[in-house]
Tab-separated table of C-alpha atoms in Angstrom:
chain	number	residue	atom	x	y	z
K	111	MET	CA	68.840	-88.719	-70.177
K	112	SER	CA	71.448	-86.950	-72.304
K	113	GLN	CA	72.121	-83.212	-72.175
K	114	LYS	CA	70.584	-82.822	-75.628
K	115	GLU	CA	67.386	-84.607	-74.587
K	116	LEU	CA	67.167	-82.564	-71.392
K	117	THR	CA	67.581	-79.368	-73.397
K	118	TYR	CA	64.662	-80.161	-75.702
K	119	SER	CA	62.545	-81.193	-72.716
K	120	ALA	CA	63.408	-77.933	-70.950
K	121	ILE	CA	62.355	-75.851	-73.964
K	122	ASP	CA	59.089	-77.774	-74.167
K	123	LEU	CA	58.482	-77.136	-70.459
K	124	LEU	CA	59.131	-73.427	-70.930
K	125	LYS	CA	56.478	-73.289	-73.643
K	126	LYS	CA	53.986	-74.871	-71.235
K	127	LEU	CA	54.961	-72.451	-68.467
K	128	ILE	CA	54.399	-69.470	-70.771
K	129	GLU	CA	50.910	-70.709	-71.609
K	130	THR	CA	50.025	-71.153	-67.926
K	131	PRO	CA	49.369	-67.860	-66.065
K	132	SER	CA	51.433	-67.627	-62.874
K	133	PHE	CA	51.207	-64.177	-61.346
K	134	SER	CA	52.809	-63.815	-57.919
K	135	SER	CA	50.826	-65.752	-55.290
K	136	GLU	CA	48.865	-67.458	-58.110
K	137	GLU	CA	51.467	-70.026	-59.220
K	138	ASN	CA	49.575	-73.216	-58.437
K	139	GLU	CA	49.288	-74.395	-62.045
K	140	THR	CA	52.949	-73.802	-62.926
K	141	ALA	CA	53.938	-75.542	-59.695
K	142	ILE	CA	52.011	-78.563	-60.995
K	143	LEU	CA	54.038	-78.420	-64.219
K	144	LEU	CA	57.274	-78.498	-62.182
K	145	GLU	CA	55.962	-81.417	-60.159
K	146	HIS	CA	55.231	-83.264	-63.387
K	147	TRP	CA	58.842	-82.762	-64.526
K	148	PHE	CA	60.116	-84.460	-61.377
K	149	ILE	CA	57.641	-87.304	-61.693
K	150	VAL	CA	58.582	-87.976	-65.334
K	151	HIS	CA	62.292	-87.963	-64.461
K	152	TYR	CA	61.867	-90.206	-61.400
K	153	ILE	CA	63.114	-87.571	-58.971
K	154	ASP	CA	61.850	-87.405	-55.406
K	155	TYR	CA	60.578	-83.875	-54.765
K	156	ASN	CA	58.717	-81.723	-52.264
K	157	ARG	CA	56.240	-78.906	-52.554
K	158	THR	CA	55.773	-76.173	-49.957
K	159	ASN	CA	52.986	-73.773	-50.911
K	160	ASN	CA	53.890	-73.011	-54.546
K	161	ASN	CA	57.605	-73.680	-54.097
K	162	VAL	CA	58.754	-76.963	-55.657
K	163	TRP	CA	62.092	-78.355	-54.525
K	164	ALA	CA	64.329	-81.396	-54.509
K	165	THR	CA	67.770	-82.575	-53.444
K	166	ASN	CA	70.192	-84.756	-55.372
K	167	LYS	CA	69.770	-88.536	-54.972
K	168	PHE	CA	72.978	-89.079	-53.000
K	169	PHE	CA	72.616	-86.133	-50.633
K	170	ASP	CA	75.276	-86.275	-47.904
K	171	GLU	CA	74.864	-84.065	-44.833
K	172	SER	CA	78.630	-83.964	-44.317
K	173	LYS	CA	79.099	-82.043	-47.578
K	174	PRO	CA	78.396	-78.383	-48.371
K	175	THR	CA	75.214	-77.605	-50.288
K	176	LEU	CA	74.816	-75.633	-53.513
K	177	LEU	CA	71.393	-74.100	-54.159
K	178	LEU	CA	70.084	-73.832	-57.724
K	179	ASN	CA	67.171	-71.402	-57.685
K	180	SER	CA	64.926	-69.500	-60.027
K	181	HIS	CA	61.290	-68.401	-59.904
K	182	HIS	CA	58.184	-69.368	-61.837
K	183	ASP	CA	55.950	-66.391	-61.037
K	184	THR	CA	55.558	-63.443	-63.403
K	185	VAL	CA	54.474	-59.824	-63.403
K	186	PHE	CA	51.241	-58.855	-65.156
K	187	PRO	CA	51.643	-58.218	-68.887
K	188	ASN	CA	51.822	-54.531	-69.755
K	189	ASN	CA	49.528	-52.827	-72.238
K	190	GLY	CA	52.129	-52.700	-74.998
K	191	TYR	CA	51.889	-56.365	-75.985
K	192	THR	CA	51.194	-57.005	-79.664
K	193	LYS	CA	51.372	-60.785	-79.241
K	194	ASP	CA	49.349	-62.971	-76.881
K	195	PRO	CA	51.464	-62.973	-73.690
K	196	PHE	CA	50.110	-66.429	-72.807
K	197	LYS	CA	50.948	-68.069	-76.113
K	198	ALA	CA	54.404	-69.554	-76.735
K	199	ILE	CA	55.318	-68.248	-80.178
K	200	VAL	CA	58.602	-69.103	-81.907
K	201	GLU	CA	59.702	-66.667	-84.607
K	202	ASP	CA	63.206	-66.092	-85.993
K	203	GLY	CA	64.776	-68.137	-83.227
K	204	LYS	CA	62.959	-66.202	-80.492
K	205	LEU	CA	60.524	-67.765	-78.039
K	206	TYR	CA	57.955	-65.106	-77.147
K	207	GLY	CA	55.701	-65.062	-74.111
K	208	LEU	CA	55.258	-63.625	-70.630
K	209	GLY	CA	57.982	-64.962	-68.329
K	210	SER	CA	60.062	-66.412	-71.158
K	211	ASN	CA	63.043	-64.227	-70.293
K	212	ASP	CA	62.232	-63.427	-66.663
K	213	ALA	CA	62.845	-65.982	-65.536
K	214	GLY	CA	61.450	-69.034	-67.349
K	215	GLY	CA	64.556	-69.609	-69.445
K	216	CYS	CA	66.716	-69.588	-66.314
K	217	LEU	CA	64.279	-71.814	-64.421
K	218	VAL	CA	64.125	-74.589	-67.000
K	219	SER	CA	67.867	-74.393	-67.663
K	220	LEU	CA	68.687	-74.844	-63.981
K	221	LEU	CA	66.074	-77.596	-63.715
K	222	ALA	CA	67.663	-79.451	-66.627
K	223	THR	CA	71.093	-78.990	-65.035
K	224	PHE	CA	69.899	-80.319	-61.681
K	225	THR	CA	68.327	-83.311	-63.438
K	226	TYR	CA	71.577	-83.959	-65.326
K	227	PHE	CA	73.501	-84.269	-62.040
K	228	TYR	CA	70.707	-85.813	-59.930
K	229	ASN	CA	71.941	-89.428	-60.107
K	230	HIS	CA	75.672	-88.630	-59.933
K	231	GLU	CA	77.503	-90.168	-56.988
K	232	ASP	CA	80.407	-88.698	-55.013
K	233	LEU	CA	79.680	-85.068	-55.823
K	234	LYS	CA	81.765	-82.508	-53.941
K	235	TYR	CA	78.616	-80.464	-53.216
K	236	ASN	CA	75.075	-81.518	-52.472
K	237	LEU	CA	72.552	-79.953	-54.820
K	238	VAL	CA	69.178	-78.524	-53.896
K	239	PHE	CA	66.867	-77.097	-56.545
K	240	VAL	CA	64.089	-74.665	-55.641
K	241	GLY	CA	61.581	-73.428	-58.210
K	242	SER	CA	60.277	-70.575	-56.116
K	243	ALA	CA	57.159	-68.434	-55.991
K	244	GLU	CA	56.452	-64.768	-55.257
K	245	GLU	CA	59.805	-63.400	-56.439
K	246	GLU	CA	58.264	-60.583	-58.435
K	247	SER	CA	56.246	-59.356	-55.446
K	248	SER	CA	58.891	-60.107	-52.767
K	249	GLY	CA	56.061	-62.003	-51.081
K	250	PRO	CA	56.161	-63.897	-47.773
K	251	ASN	CA	55.799	-67.355	-49.358
K	252	GLY	CA	58.727	-67.291	-51.750
K	253	LEU	CA	62.346	-68.381	-51.406
K	254	ASN	CA	62.660	-66.544	-48.101
K	255	SER	CA	60.092	-68.923	-46.596
K	256	MET	CA	62.052	-71.962	-47.801
K	257	LEU	CA	65.366	-71.276	-46.104
K	258	SER	CA	64.266	-72.895	-42.841
K	259	ILE	CA	62.796	-75.881	-44.708
K	260	ILE	CA	65.449	-76.883	-47.247
K	261	PRO	CA	68.900	-78.058	-46.135
K	262	LYS	CA	71.315	-75.335	-45.029
K	263	VAL	CA	72.711	-73.601	-48.108
K	264	ASP	CA	76.430	-72.795	-48.326
K	265	VAL	CA	76.502	-71.170	-51.770
K	266	ALA	CA	73.867	-70.434	-54.402
K	267	ILE	CA	73.297	-69.835	-58.084
K	268	VAL	CA	70.237	-67.641	-58.601
K	269	GLY	CA	68.854	-67.888	-62.115
K	270	GLU	CA	68.078	-64.471	-63.577
K	271	PRO	CA	68.824	-63.225	-67.112
K	272	THR	CA	72.479	-62.101	-67.148
K	273	GLU	CA	73.424	-63.217	-70.692
K	274	MET	CA	75.328	-65.992	-68.858
K	275	GLN	CA	77.765	-63.454	-67.399
K	276	LEU	CA	78.659	-63.602	-63.714
K	277	ALA	CA	76.785	-61.126	-61.526
K	278	VAL	CA	79.029	-61.384	-58.468
K	279	ALA	CA	77.158	-58.700	-56.532
K	280	GLU	CA	73.656	-57.247	-56.487
K	281	LYS	CA	72.278	-54.089	-54.969
K	282	GLY	CA	69.805	-54.330	-52.121
K	283	LEU	CA	66.593	-52.321	-51.821
K	284	VAL	CA	64.968	-50.216	-49.147
K	285	VAL	CA	61.741	-48.324	-49.836
K	286	PHE	CA	60.989	-45.396	-47.518
K	287	ASP	CA	57.759	-43.528	-46.844
K	288	ALA	CA	58.412	-39.920	-45.854
K	289	LYS	CA	56.296	-36.935	-44.909
K	290	VAL	CA	56.907	-33.192	-45.049
K	291	ASN	CA	54.527	-31.306	-42.798
K	292	GLY	CA	53.132	-27.798	-43.039
K	293	THR	CA	50.161	-25.759	-41.872
K	294	PRO	CA	46.838	-26.448	-43.639
K	295	SER	CA	44.942	-23.372	-44.756
K	296	HIS	CA	42.602	-21.822	-47.293
K	297	ALA	CA	44.440	-21.052	-50.516
K	298	ALA	CA	43.199	-17.456	-50.438
K	299	HIS	CA	45.165	-16.622	-47.281
K	300	VAL	CA	48.898	-16.048	-46.849
K	301	ASN	CA	50.611	-19.190	-45.539
K	302	PRO	CA	54.370	-19.118	-44.876
K	303	ASP	CA	54.288	-22.812	-43.903
K	304	ASN	CA	52.923	-24.426	-47.080
K	305	ALA	CA	53.819	-28.136	-47.000
K	306	ILE	CA	54.212	-28.270	-50.788
K	307	TYR	CA	56.708	-25.395	-50.776
K	308	ASN	CA	58.447	-26.951	-47.770
K	309	SER	CA	58.921	-30.135	-49.779
K	310	ILE	CA	61.066	-28.334	-52.394
K	311	LYS	CA	64.018	-28.243	-50.002
K	312	THR	CA	63.459	-31.904	-49.147
K	313	LEU	CA	63.278	-32.992	-52.776
K	314	LYS	CA	66.500	-31.123	-53.573
K	315	TRP	CA	68.165	-32.834	-50.612
K	316	PHE	CA	67.196	-36.308	-51.850
K	317	LYS	CA	68.306	-35.400	-55.378
K	318	ASN	CA	71.745	-34.194	-54.309
K	319	TYR	CA	72.607	-36.378	-51.314
K	320	GLN	CA	75.623	-38.659	-51.755
K	321	PHE	CA	76.343	-41.598	-49.473
K	322	GLU	CA	80.019	-41.695	-48.570
K	323	LYS	CA	80.951	-45.286	-49.343
K	324	SER	CA	81.173	-46.390	-52.962
K	325	SER	CA	81.688	-49.981	-54.130
K	326	GLU	CA	84.174	-51.083	-56.763
K	327	ILE	CA	81.622	-53.579	-58.064
K	328	LEU	CA	78.253	-51.920	-57.441
K	329	GLY	CA	79.175	-48.222	-57.490
K	330	ASP	CA	77.294	-45.683	-55.388
K	331	VAL	CA	74.104	-46.103	-53.408
K	332	LYS	CA	71.315	-44.787	-55.665
K	333	MET	CA	68.459	-42.885	-54.059
K	334	THR	CA	65.402	-41.802	-56.086
K	335	VAL	CA	62.123	-40.141	-55.143
K	336	THR	CA	59.555	-42.139	-57.104
K	337	GLN	CA	56.161	-40.985	-55.781
K	338	ILE	CA	54.675	-37.805	-54.384
K	339	LYS	CA	51.182	-37.143	-53.039
K	340	ALA	CA	49.577	-34.002	-51.637
K	341	GLY	CA	46.313	-32.113	-51.578
K	342	LYS	CA	42.696	-32.968	-52.260
K	343	GLN	CA	41.254	-29.793	-53.804
K	344	HIS	CA	42.424	-26.624	-55.524
K	345	ASN	CA	41.523	-24.152	-52.771
K	346	ALA	CA	43.011	-25.928	-49.743
K	347	VAL	CA	46.681	-26.030	-48.768
K	348	PRO	CA	47.406	-29.570	-47.482
K	349	ALA	CA	48.821	-30.375	-44.086
K	350	ALA	CA	51.512	-32.647	-45.492
K	351	VAL	CA	53.266	-33.943	-48.592
K	352	GLU	CA	53.873	-37.685	-48.748
K	353	LEU	CA	56.946	-39.050	-50.571
K	354	VAL	CA	58.167	-42.524	-51.535
K	355	ILE	CA	61.921	-42.978	-51.849
K	356	ASP	CA	63.563	-45.949	-53.579
K	357	VAL	CA	67.110	-46.666	-52.344
K	358	ARG	CA	69.370	-49.176	-54.106
K	359	VAL	CA	72.035	-50.200	-51.594
K	360	ASN	CA	75.579	-51.265	-52.470
K	361	ASP	CA	77.584	-53.889	-50.608
K	362	LYS	CA	79.295	-51.287	-48.385
K	363	TYR	CA	76.146	-50.747	-46.332
K	364	LYS	CA	73.619	-52.805	-44.464
K	365	ASN	CA	70.040	-51.706	-44.956
K	366	GLU	CA	69.838	-50.781	-41.268
K	367	GLU	CA	72.718	-48.321	-41.774
K	368	ILE	CA	70.900	-46.626	-44.646
K	369	ALA	CA	67.771	-46.303	-42.506
K	370	ASN	CA	69.726	-44.807	-39.621
K	371	ILE	CA	71.428	-42.265	-41.890
K	372	LEU	CA	68.180	-41.081	-43.462
K	373	GLN	CA	66.319	-40.928	-40.165
K	374	LYS	CA	69.128	-38.760	-38.788
K	375	GLU	CA	69.866	-36.523	-41.781
K	376	ALA	CA	66.893	-36.324	-44.165
K	377	PRO	CA	64.962	-33.010	-43.815
K	378	CYS	CA	61.585	-34.712	-43.340
K	379	SER	CA	58.977	-34.543	-40.641
K	380	GLU	CA	58.796	-38.342	-40.737
K	381	ILE	CA	60.634	-41.098	-42.610
K	382	LYS	CA	60.229	-44.841	-42.185
K	383	ALA	CA	61.497	-47.921	-44.028
K	384	ARG	CA	58.879	-50.388	-45.258
K	385	SER	CA	61.275	-53.323	-44.868
K	386	LEU	CA	64.977	-53.895	-44.208
K	387	ARG	CA	65.188	-57.510	-45.368
K	388	LEU	CA	66.212	-57.028	-49.029
K	389	ASN	CA	69.946	-56.623	-48.512
K	390	SER	CA	72.720	-56.409	-51.077
K	391	SER	CA	74.421	-59.709	-51.853
K	392	SER	CA	77.721	-60.896	-53.253
K	393	ILE	CA	80.178	-63.718	-53.706
K	394	PRO	CA	83.978	-63.356	-53.447
K	395	THR	CA	85.588	-63.252	-56.873
K	396	ASP	CA	88.110	-65.853	-55.714
K	397	HIS	CA	85.328	-68.357	-54.907
K	398	GLU	CA	85.777	-71.522	-56.941
K	399	LEU	CA	82.338	-71.069	-58.519
K	400	VAL	CA	83.302	-67.656	-59.866
K	401	GLN	CA	86.746	-68.842	-60.930
K	402	ALA	CA	85.156	-71.751	-62.804
K	403	GLY	CA	82.972	-69.279	-64.668
K	404	ILE	CA	85.936	-67.074	-65.511
K	405	ASP	CA	87.759	-70.152	-66.837
K	406	LEU	CA	84.785	-70.633	-69.179
K	407	GLY	CA	85.232	-67.129	-70.563
K	408	ARG	CA	82.503	-65.482	-68.500
K	409	GLU	CA	82.910	-61.894	-67.268
K	410	THR	CA	82.075	-60.554	-63.800
K	411	TYR	CA	79.950	-57.498	-63.035
K	412	GLY	CA	77.716	-55.929	-60.404
K	413	SER	CA	73.951	-55.971	-60.948
K	414	PRO	CA	71.679	-52.990	-60.114
K	415	THR	CA	68.494	-55.104	-60.241
K	416	LEU	CA	66.938	-57.024	-57.365
K	417	SER	CA	66.355	-60.779	-57.226
K	418	ASP	CA	65.905	-63.550	-54.666
K	419	GLN	CA	69.602	-63.158	-53.877
K	420	SER	CA	68.436	-60.450	-51.496
K	421	VAL	CA	67.018	-63.014	-49.044
K	422	LEU	CA	70.150	-65.180	-48.974
K	423	SER	CA	72.873	-64.750	-46.357
K	424	CYS	CA	75.317	-67.152	-48.033
K	425	PRO	CA	77.585	-66.248	-50.989
K	426	SER	CA	75.465	-66.204	-54.137
K	427	LEU	CA	76.033	-65.813	-57.867
K	428	LYS	CA	73.379	-64.470	-60.244
K	429	LEU	CA	73.693	-66.214	-63.590
K	430	GLY	CA	71.276	-67.145	-66.341
K	431	PRO	CA	70.319	-67.062	-70.019
K	432	GLY	CA	68.463	-64.078	-71.418
K	433	ASP	CA	68.890	-60.325	-71.151
K	434	SER	CA	67.521	-58.361	-68.187
K	435	THR	CA	66.622	-55.409	-70.427
K	436	ARG	CA	63.859	-57.588	-71.923
K	437	SER	CA	62.302	-58.298	-68.520
K	438	HIS	CA	58.846	-56.806	-67.918
K	439	THR	CA	58.737	-55.469	-71.494
K	440	ALA	CA	56.025	-55.901	-74.110
K	441	ASP	CA	56.453	-58.985	-76.327
K	442	GLU	CA	59.035	-60.447	-73.946
K	443	TYR	CA	61.191	-63.154	-75.511
K	444	ILE	CA	64.272	-65.324	-75.119
K	445	TYR	CA	66.322	-66.877	-77.891
K	446	ILE	CA	66.113	-70.657	-78.126
K	447	GLU	CA	69.905	-70.685	-78.550
K	448	GLU	CA	70.260	-68.790	-75.255
K	449	ILE	CA	68.537	-71.644	-73.441
K	450	LYS	CA	70.763	-74.225	-75.126
K	451	GLU	CA	73.846	-72.189	-74.247
K	452	GLY	CA	72.601	-71.644	-70.703
K	453	ILE	CA	72.223	-75.355	-70.006
K	454	ASP	CA	75.587	-76.077	-71.587
K	455	ILE	CA	77.401	-73.449	-69.505
K	456	TYR	CA	75.611	-74.414	-66.275
K	457	ILE	CA	76.666	-78.044	-66.755
K	458	LYS	CA	80.260	-77.147	-67.652
K	459	LEU	CA	80.425	-74.790	-64.662
K	460	LEU	CA	79.225	-77.416	-62.198
K	461	ASP	CA	81.440	-80.063	-63.793
K	462	LYS	CA	84.407	-77.935	-62.739
K	463	ILE	CA	83.442	-77.762	-59.063
K	464	LEU	CA	81.496	-80.985	-58.477
């Protein structure tokens, strides 16, 4: 099938994906749509839970493997939608619908690219495509669960909306639960150990703290208090204030280091990380994949947003059609031309290294 035919087929598939609800952990029906693509194109495939994957026809274990990955789950539509989030609507060159931009456009573009190269012989890299589940929820049955099942991956392209620019690094994420203790009491009595007042010092510390190591690509580690909870009634001073802290980690730190620093220095009674597995990720700018993109006029940058790159230990590049500022917004959309361009650039990029 020609690139042009694959492009039109990919756009048609995206419309079907939009009209098929696929919230995280509920992707069965969109997984069936991906299976149907492989069947129609005579490609041997596998399905593990709601992850659908395949390798190129002439897979050779002696060669390195390039992963092409994007996800087919979505968040829930927010209340600001004016259009039906589950209806694929094309207006003024825009394809509207939940998951169109994040990350349906990337998914179908990578799928078309994989299909384009599937029957090629004597490729320098093996190809493995994974249409993964549970990305939006960082769930246990997403790409992370596939790494012991698919062939060993040496380098990856993760499809997320980057306007087809090269995200050569991505910040990791650690979420902490913290507690500031005090002495519970009746509000009518003097209490010099009010947990809410005690938390003022702690909040100021989180606001002003600076991690020492900054990254040329990803900048500083960003730490933000995002939730606070205390008290049950107006006349009772609570025993504790509970905080949630969101930390976006640059490539100068491992998540374990961030946890150790906060456990040692943060003025909290307790602080504990929910998970340490969502690490920062990167690919050397002199890697041939990056250099091929630069040769195509693409620019490099560091991404502050999290993706399935966080579960990969190999070098990985985030690259895809669409604009991340549209993700999770009301009346989400992607331009049809962005999908066409995405497939074209993906194919030209792989042509340079395969």
